[in-house]
Coordinates of C-alpha atoms in Angstrom, one line a residue:
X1 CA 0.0 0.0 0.0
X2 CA 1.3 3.6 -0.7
X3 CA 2.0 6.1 2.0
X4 CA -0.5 7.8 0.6
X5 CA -3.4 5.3 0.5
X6 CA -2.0 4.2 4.4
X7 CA -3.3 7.4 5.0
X8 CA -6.5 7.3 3.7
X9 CA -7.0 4.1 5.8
X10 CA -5.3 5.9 8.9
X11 CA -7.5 8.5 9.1
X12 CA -10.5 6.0 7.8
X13 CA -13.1 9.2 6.6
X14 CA -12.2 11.1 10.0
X15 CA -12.3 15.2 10.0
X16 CA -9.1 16.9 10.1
X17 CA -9.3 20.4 11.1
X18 CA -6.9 22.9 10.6
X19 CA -5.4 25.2 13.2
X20 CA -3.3 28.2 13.6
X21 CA -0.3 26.8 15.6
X22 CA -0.9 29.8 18.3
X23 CA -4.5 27.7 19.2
X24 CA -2.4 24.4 20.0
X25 CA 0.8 25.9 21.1
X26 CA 2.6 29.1 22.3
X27 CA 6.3 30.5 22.9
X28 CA 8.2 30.2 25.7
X29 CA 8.5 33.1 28.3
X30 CA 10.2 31.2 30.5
X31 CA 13.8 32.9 31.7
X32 CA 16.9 30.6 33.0
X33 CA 19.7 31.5 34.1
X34 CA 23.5 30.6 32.5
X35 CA 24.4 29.0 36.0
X36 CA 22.1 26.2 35.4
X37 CA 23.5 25.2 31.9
X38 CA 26.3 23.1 30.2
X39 CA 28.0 22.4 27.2
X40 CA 24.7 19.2 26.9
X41 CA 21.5 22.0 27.4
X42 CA 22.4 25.3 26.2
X43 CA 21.4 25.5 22.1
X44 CA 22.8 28.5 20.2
X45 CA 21.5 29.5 17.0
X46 CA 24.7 27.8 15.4
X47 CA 24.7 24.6 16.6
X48 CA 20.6 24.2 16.5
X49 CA 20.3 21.3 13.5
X50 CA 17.6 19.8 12.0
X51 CA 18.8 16.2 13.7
X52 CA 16.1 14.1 14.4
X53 CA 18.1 12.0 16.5
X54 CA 18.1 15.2 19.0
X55 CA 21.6 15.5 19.5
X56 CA 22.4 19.1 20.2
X57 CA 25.9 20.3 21.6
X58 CA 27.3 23.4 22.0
X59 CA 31.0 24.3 22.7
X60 CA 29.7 27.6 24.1
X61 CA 27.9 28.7 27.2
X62 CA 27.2 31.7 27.9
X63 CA 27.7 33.5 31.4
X64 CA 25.4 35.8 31.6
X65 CA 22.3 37.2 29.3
X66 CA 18.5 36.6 28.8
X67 CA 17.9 33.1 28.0
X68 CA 14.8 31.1 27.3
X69 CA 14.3 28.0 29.0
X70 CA 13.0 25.0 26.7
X71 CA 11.5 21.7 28.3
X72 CA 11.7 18.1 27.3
X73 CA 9.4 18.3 23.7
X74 CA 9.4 21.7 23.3
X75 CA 10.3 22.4 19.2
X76 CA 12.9 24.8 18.8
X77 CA 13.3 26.9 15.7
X78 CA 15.9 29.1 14.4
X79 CA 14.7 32.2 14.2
X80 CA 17.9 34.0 11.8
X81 CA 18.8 34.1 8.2
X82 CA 20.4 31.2 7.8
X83 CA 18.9 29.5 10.4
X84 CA 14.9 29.7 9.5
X85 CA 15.1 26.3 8.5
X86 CA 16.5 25.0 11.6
X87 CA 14.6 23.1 13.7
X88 CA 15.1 20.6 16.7
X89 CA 13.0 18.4 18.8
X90 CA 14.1 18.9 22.3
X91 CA 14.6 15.5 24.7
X92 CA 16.1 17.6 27.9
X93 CA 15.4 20.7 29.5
X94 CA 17.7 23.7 28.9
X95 CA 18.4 27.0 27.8
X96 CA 18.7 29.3 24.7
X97 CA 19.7 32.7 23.1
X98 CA 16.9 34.7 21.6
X99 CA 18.0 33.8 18.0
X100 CA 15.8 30.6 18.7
X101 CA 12.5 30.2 19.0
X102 CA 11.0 27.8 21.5
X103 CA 7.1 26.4 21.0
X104 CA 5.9 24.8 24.1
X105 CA 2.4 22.9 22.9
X106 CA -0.5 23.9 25.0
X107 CA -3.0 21.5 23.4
X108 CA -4.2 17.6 25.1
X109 CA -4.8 16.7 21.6
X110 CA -1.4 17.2 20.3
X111 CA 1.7 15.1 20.1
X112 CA 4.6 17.0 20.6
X113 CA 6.3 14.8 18.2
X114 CA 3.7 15.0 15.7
X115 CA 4.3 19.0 15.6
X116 CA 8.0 18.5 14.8
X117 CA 7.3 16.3 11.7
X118 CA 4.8 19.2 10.5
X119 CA 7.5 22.1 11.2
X120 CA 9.9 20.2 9.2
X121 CA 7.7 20.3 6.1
X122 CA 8.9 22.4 3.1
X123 CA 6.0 24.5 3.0
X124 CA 6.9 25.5 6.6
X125 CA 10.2 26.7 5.8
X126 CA 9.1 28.7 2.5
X127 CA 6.1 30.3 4.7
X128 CA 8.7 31.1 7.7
X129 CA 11.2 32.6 5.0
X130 CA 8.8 34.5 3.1
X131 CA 7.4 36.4 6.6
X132 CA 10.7 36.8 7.8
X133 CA 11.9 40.8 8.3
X134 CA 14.7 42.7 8.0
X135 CA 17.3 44.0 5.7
X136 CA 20.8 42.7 6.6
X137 CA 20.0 39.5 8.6
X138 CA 15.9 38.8 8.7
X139 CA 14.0 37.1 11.4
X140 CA 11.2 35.0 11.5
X141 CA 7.7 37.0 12.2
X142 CA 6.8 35.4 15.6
X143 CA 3.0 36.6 14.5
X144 CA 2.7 35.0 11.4
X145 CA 4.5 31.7 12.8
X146 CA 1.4 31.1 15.4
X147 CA -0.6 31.8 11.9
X148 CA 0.6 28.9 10.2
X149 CA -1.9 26.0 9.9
X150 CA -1.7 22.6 11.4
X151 CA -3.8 19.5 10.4
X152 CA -4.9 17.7 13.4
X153 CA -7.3 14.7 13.0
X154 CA -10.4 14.3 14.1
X155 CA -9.6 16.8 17.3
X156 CA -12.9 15.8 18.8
X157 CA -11.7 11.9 19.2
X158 CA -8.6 13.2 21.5
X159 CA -7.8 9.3 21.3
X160 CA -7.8 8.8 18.1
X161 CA -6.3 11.5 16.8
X162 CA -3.5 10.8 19.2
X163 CA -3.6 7.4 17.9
X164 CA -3.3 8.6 14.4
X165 CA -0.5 11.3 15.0
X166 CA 1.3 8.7 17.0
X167 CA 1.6 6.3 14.4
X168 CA 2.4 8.4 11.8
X169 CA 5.6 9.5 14.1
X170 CA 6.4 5.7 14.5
X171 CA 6.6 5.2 10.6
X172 CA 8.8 8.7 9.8
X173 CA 10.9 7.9 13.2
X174 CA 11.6 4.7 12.1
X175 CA 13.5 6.1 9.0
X176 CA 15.0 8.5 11.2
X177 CA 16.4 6.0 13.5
X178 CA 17.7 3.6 10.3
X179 CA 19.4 6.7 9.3
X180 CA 21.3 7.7 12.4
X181 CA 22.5 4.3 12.7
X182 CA 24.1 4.1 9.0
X183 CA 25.4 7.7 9.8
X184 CA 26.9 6.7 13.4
X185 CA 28.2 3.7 11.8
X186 CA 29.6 5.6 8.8
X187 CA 31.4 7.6 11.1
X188 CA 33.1 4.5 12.6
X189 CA 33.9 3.5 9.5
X190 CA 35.6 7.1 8.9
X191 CA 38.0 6.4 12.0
X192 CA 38.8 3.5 11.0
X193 CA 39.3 4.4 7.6
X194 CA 41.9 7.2 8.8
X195 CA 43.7 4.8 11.2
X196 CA 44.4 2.4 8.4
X197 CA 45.4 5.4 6.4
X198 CA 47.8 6.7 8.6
X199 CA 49.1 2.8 8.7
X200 CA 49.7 2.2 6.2
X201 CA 51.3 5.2 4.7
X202 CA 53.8 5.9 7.5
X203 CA 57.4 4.8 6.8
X204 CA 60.3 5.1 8.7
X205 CA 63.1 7.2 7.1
X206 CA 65.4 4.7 6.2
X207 CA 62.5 1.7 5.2
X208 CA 61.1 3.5 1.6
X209 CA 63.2 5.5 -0.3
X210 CA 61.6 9.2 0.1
X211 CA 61.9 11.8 -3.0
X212 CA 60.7 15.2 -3.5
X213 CA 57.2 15.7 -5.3
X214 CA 58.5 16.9 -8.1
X215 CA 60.7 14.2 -8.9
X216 CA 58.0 12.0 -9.2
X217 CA 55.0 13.9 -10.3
X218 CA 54.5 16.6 -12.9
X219 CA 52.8 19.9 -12.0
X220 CA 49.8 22.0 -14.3
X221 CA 48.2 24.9 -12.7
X222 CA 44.2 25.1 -14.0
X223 CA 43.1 27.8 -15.5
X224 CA 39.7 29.6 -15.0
X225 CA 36.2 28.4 -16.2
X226 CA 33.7 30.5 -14.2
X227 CA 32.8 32.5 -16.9
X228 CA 32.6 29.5 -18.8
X229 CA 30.0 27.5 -16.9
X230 CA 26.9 26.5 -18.7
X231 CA 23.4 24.2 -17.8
X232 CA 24.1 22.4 -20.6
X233 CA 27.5 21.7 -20.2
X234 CA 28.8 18.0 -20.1
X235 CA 32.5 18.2 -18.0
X236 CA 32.7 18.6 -14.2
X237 CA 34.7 21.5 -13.0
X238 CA 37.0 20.5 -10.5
X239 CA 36.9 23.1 -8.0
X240 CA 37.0 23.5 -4.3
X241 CA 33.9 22.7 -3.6
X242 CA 34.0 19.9 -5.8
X243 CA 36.7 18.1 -4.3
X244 CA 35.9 19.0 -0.7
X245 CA 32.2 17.7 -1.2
X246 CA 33.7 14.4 -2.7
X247 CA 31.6 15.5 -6.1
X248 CA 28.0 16.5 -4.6
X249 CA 28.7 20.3 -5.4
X250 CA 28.8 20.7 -9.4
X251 CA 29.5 23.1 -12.0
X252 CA 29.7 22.0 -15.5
X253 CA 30.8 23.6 -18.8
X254 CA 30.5 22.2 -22.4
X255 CA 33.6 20.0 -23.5
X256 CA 34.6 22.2 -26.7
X257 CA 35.2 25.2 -23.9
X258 CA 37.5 23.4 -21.4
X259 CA 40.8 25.2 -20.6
X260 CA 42.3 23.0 -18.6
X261 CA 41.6 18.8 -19.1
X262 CA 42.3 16.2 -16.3
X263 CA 43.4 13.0 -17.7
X264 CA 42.9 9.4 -16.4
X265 CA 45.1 9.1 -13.5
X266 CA 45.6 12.6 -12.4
X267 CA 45.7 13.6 -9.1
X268 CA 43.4 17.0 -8.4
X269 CA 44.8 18.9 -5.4
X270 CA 43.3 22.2 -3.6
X271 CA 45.7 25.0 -3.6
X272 CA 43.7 27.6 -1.7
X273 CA 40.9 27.7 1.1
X274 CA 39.6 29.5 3.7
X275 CA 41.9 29.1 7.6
X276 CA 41.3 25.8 8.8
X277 CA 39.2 24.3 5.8
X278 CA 38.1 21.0 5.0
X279 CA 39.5 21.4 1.0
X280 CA 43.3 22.4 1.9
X281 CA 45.0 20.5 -0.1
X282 CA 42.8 17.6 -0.5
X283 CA 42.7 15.7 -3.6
X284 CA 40.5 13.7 -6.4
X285 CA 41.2 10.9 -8.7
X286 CA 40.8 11.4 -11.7
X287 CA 39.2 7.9 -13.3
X288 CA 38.6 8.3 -16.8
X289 CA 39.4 11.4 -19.7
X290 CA 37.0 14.0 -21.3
X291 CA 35.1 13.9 -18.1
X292 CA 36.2 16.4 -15.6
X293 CA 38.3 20.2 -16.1
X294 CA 40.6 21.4 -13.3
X295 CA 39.3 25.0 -12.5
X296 CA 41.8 27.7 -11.1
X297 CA 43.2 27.1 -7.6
X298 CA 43.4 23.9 -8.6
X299 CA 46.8 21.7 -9.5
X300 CA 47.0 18.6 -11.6
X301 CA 49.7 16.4 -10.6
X302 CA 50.4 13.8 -13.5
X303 CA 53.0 10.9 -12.2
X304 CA 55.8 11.0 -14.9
X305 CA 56.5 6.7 -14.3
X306 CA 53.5 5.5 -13.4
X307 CA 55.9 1.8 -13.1
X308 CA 57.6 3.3 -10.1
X309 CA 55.2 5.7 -8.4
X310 CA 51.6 4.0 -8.9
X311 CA 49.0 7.1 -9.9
X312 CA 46.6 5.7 -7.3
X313 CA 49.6 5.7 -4.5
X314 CA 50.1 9.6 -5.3
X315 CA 46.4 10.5 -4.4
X316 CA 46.2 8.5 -0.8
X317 CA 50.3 9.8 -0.1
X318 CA 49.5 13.8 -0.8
X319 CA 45.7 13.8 0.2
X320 CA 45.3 16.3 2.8
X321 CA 49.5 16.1 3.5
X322 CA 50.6 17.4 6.8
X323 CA 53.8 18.9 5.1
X324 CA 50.9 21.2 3.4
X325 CA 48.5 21.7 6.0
X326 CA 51.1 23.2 8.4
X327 CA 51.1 25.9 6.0
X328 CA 47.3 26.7 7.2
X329 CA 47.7 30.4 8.7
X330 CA 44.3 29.8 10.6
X331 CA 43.3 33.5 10.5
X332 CA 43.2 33.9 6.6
X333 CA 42.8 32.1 3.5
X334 CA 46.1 30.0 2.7
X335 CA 46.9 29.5 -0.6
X336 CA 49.9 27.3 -1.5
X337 CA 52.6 28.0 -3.5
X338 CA 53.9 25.4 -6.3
X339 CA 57.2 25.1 -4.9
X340 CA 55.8 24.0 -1.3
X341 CA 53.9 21.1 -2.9
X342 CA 56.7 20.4 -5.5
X343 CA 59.3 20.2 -2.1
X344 CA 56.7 17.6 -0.1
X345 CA 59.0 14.5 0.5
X346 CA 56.9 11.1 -0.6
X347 CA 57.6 7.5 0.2
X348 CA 58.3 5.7 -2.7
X349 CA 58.2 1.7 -1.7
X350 CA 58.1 -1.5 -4.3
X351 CA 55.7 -0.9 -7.0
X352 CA 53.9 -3.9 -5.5
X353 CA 53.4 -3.1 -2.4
X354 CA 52.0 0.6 -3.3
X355 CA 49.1 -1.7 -5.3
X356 CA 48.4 -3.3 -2.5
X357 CA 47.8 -0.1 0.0
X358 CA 46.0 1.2 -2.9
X359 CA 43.7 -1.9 -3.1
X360 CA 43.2 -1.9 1.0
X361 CA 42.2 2.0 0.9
X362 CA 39.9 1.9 -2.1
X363 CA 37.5 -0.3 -0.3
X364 CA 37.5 2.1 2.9
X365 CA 37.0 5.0 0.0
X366 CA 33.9 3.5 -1.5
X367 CA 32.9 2.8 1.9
X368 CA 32.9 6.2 3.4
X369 CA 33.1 8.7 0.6
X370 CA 30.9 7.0 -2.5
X371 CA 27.9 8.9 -3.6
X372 CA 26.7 6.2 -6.0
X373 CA 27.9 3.1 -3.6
X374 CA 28.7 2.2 0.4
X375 CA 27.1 4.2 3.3
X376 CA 26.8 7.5 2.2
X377 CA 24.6 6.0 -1.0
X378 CA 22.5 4.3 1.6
X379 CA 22.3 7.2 3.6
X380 CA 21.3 9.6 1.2
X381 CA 18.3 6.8 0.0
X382 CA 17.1 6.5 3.8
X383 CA 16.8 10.5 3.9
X384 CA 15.0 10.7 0.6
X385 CA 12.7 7.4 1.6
X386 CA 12.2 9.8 4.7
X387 CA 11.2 13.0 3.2
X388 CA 8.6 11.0 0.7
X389 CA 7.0 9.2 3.5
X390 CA 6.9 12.3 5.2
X391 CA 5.1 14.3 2.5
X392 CA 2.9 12.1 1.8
X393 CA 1.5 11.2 5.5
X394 CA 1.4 14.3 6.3
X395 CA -0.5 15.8 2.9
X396 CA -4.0 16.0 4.6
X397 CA -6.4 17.3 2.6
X398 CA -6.1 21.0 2.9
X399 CA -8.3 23.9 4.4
X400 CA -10.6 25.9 2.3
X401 CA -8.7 29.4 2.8
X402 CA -5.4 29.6 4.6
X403 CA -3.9 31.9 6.3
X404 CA -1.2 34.1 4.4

């Protein structure tokens, strides 16, 4: 049965009326002080996520200030460009800044659980961002949020409609649970992933022999294509974003306008990024030609014997190198020169056994960094298997007039 016709049979012909969310809930006036929160209970604007498996932690508490208090089911919601889509179900008591909304439900025939699904519809977010005010950085109207509309069912049966909202919690929570469990494990894998890594890629000085980048490896800076992108374009820029993203982010330009090619077995490495960025110096692989261009601020390195130094061997060895990274300022953006990364020393063992590294890390790779295989393929099904469930239980057949 569709999600859709579950529906129909959930609510089996029962009304559902529509409700401003100021008739079933209401924000919290409640003060607190900074004395009575931690590190685990006190939600800033920047660490509020939209993580239904309620983890929120904060590696700042204030020490003074006017704080909101927020109970155990309470729905918080940022209440900041670009926060107005942040939202979090609340499993403890604690404390926030006033860049956060808290909605306490008032209603008996309301499950607080059953509001957060509803909040984190679509239609929520576009409604919150369209009545949000202000030039510089807008904030949600708190009037026209208790305005929004909420389909409760049958509100005269309090126990069935709690019957109904409850159920249709168990069925999106259960996704949400499947997920955080392929994420937590994912991030498992990760660690072990970088142990192995840092394994198996550490020599001792006098086991490998060690030679300079540039003995190895040839060096082409990429020339811009920004002005050169196009929606019908059929080659992958590779940018920072790109590469930091492991391909999610994409820009594309047409093949007949590409500047600067990566060929099969080039190694794609960052040269520039913001103080303490996640791109620095971190590489792609370039698997086949004609299908990816190397934008500016980013190097090709092309391995001149590819008998002696395997291609492969090059991208795990210089990925994210800490002879590159130390050149991180941490208070601007670093951008590395070609003699620094020409001057990295690399480990150059037997042929063979730089195959077999390259064999042990590729399955850790697929594992934790594939978009089209391994956990974060999984992942991203689980979330959109979530978010169609979601839409679908919760499209209720809608008032006559709403409320603008």
């Amino acid at each position: 049965m569709s999600a859709a016709g579950f529906l129909e049979k959930l609510l089996d012909g029962a009304e559902v009326v529509w409700k401003p969310l100021g008739d079933i809930a209401q924000y919290s006036t409640t003060r607190i002080g900074s004395d009575q929160l931690n590190q685990s209970n006190y939600v800033g604007v920047d660490n509020l996520l939209q993580n239904r498996a309620g983890r929120v932690n904060s590696n700042y508490v204030p020490t003074s200030g006017n704080l909101t208090e927020f109970k155990e089911g309470d729905v918080l919601i940022g209440n900041i460009r670009p926060y107005l889509r942040k939202i979090w179900h609340a499993d403890r008591r604690g404390g926030t800044n006033g860049d956060v909304l808290v909605v306490h439900p008032t209603d008996s025939v309301l499950n607080s659980r059953y509001l957060f699904q509803v909040l984190t519809d679509e239609n929520f977010f576009e409604y919150n961002i369209q009545h949000s005010k202000g030039a510089k950085m807008p904030r949600g109207s708190k009037t026209h949020i208790l305005q929004y509309l909420v389909p409760i069912p049958c509100p005269d049966d309090p126990q069935k409609s709690l019957a109904i909202q409850g159920e249709i919690v168990r069925i999106l929570d259960s996704f949400t649970e499947l997920t955080t469990e392929l994420t937590t494990e994912l991030t498992q894998r990760k660690k072990q992933y970088n142990y192995y890594r840092e394994q198996l890629l550490s020599f001792d000085e006098d086991e490998v022999e060690w030679k300079a980048l540039g003995d190895v490896a040839h060096f082409q800076n990429a020339k811009p294509h920004e002005k050169l992108v196009s929606p019908d374009g059929d080659v992958a820029l590779l940018t920072a974003g790109f590469i930091s993203s492991e391909g999610k982010s994409a820009r594309f330009v047409k093949a007949a306008d590409v500047l600067t090619p990566a060929l099969k077995d080039d190694v794609a490495m960052v040269m520039s990024d913001l103080p303490n960025g996640r791109a620095l110096a971190k590489t792609f692989f370039v698997e086949e030609n004609d299908r990816y261009a190397a934008n500016q601020r980013v190097c090709l390195l092309r391995v001149r014997e590819p008998t002696i130094f395997f291609p492969k061997f090059l991208h795990y060895v210089v990925n994210r190198n800490k002879q590159l990274l130390r050149y991180d300022s941490g208070y601007d953006q670093t951008h590395l020169k070609k003699d620094w990364i020409l001057e990295v020393k690399v480990p150059v063992p037997p042929i063979a056994e730089q195959v077999h590294i390259v064999a042990i890390l590729n399955k850790f790779d697929t594992l934790t960094t594939s978009i089209s295989e391994g956990l974060p393929r999984e992942i991203e099904l689980r979330e959109k298997q979530y978010a169609y469930y979601r839409d679908q239980l919760l499209s209720f057949p809608k008032p006559d007039a709403e409320v603008a």
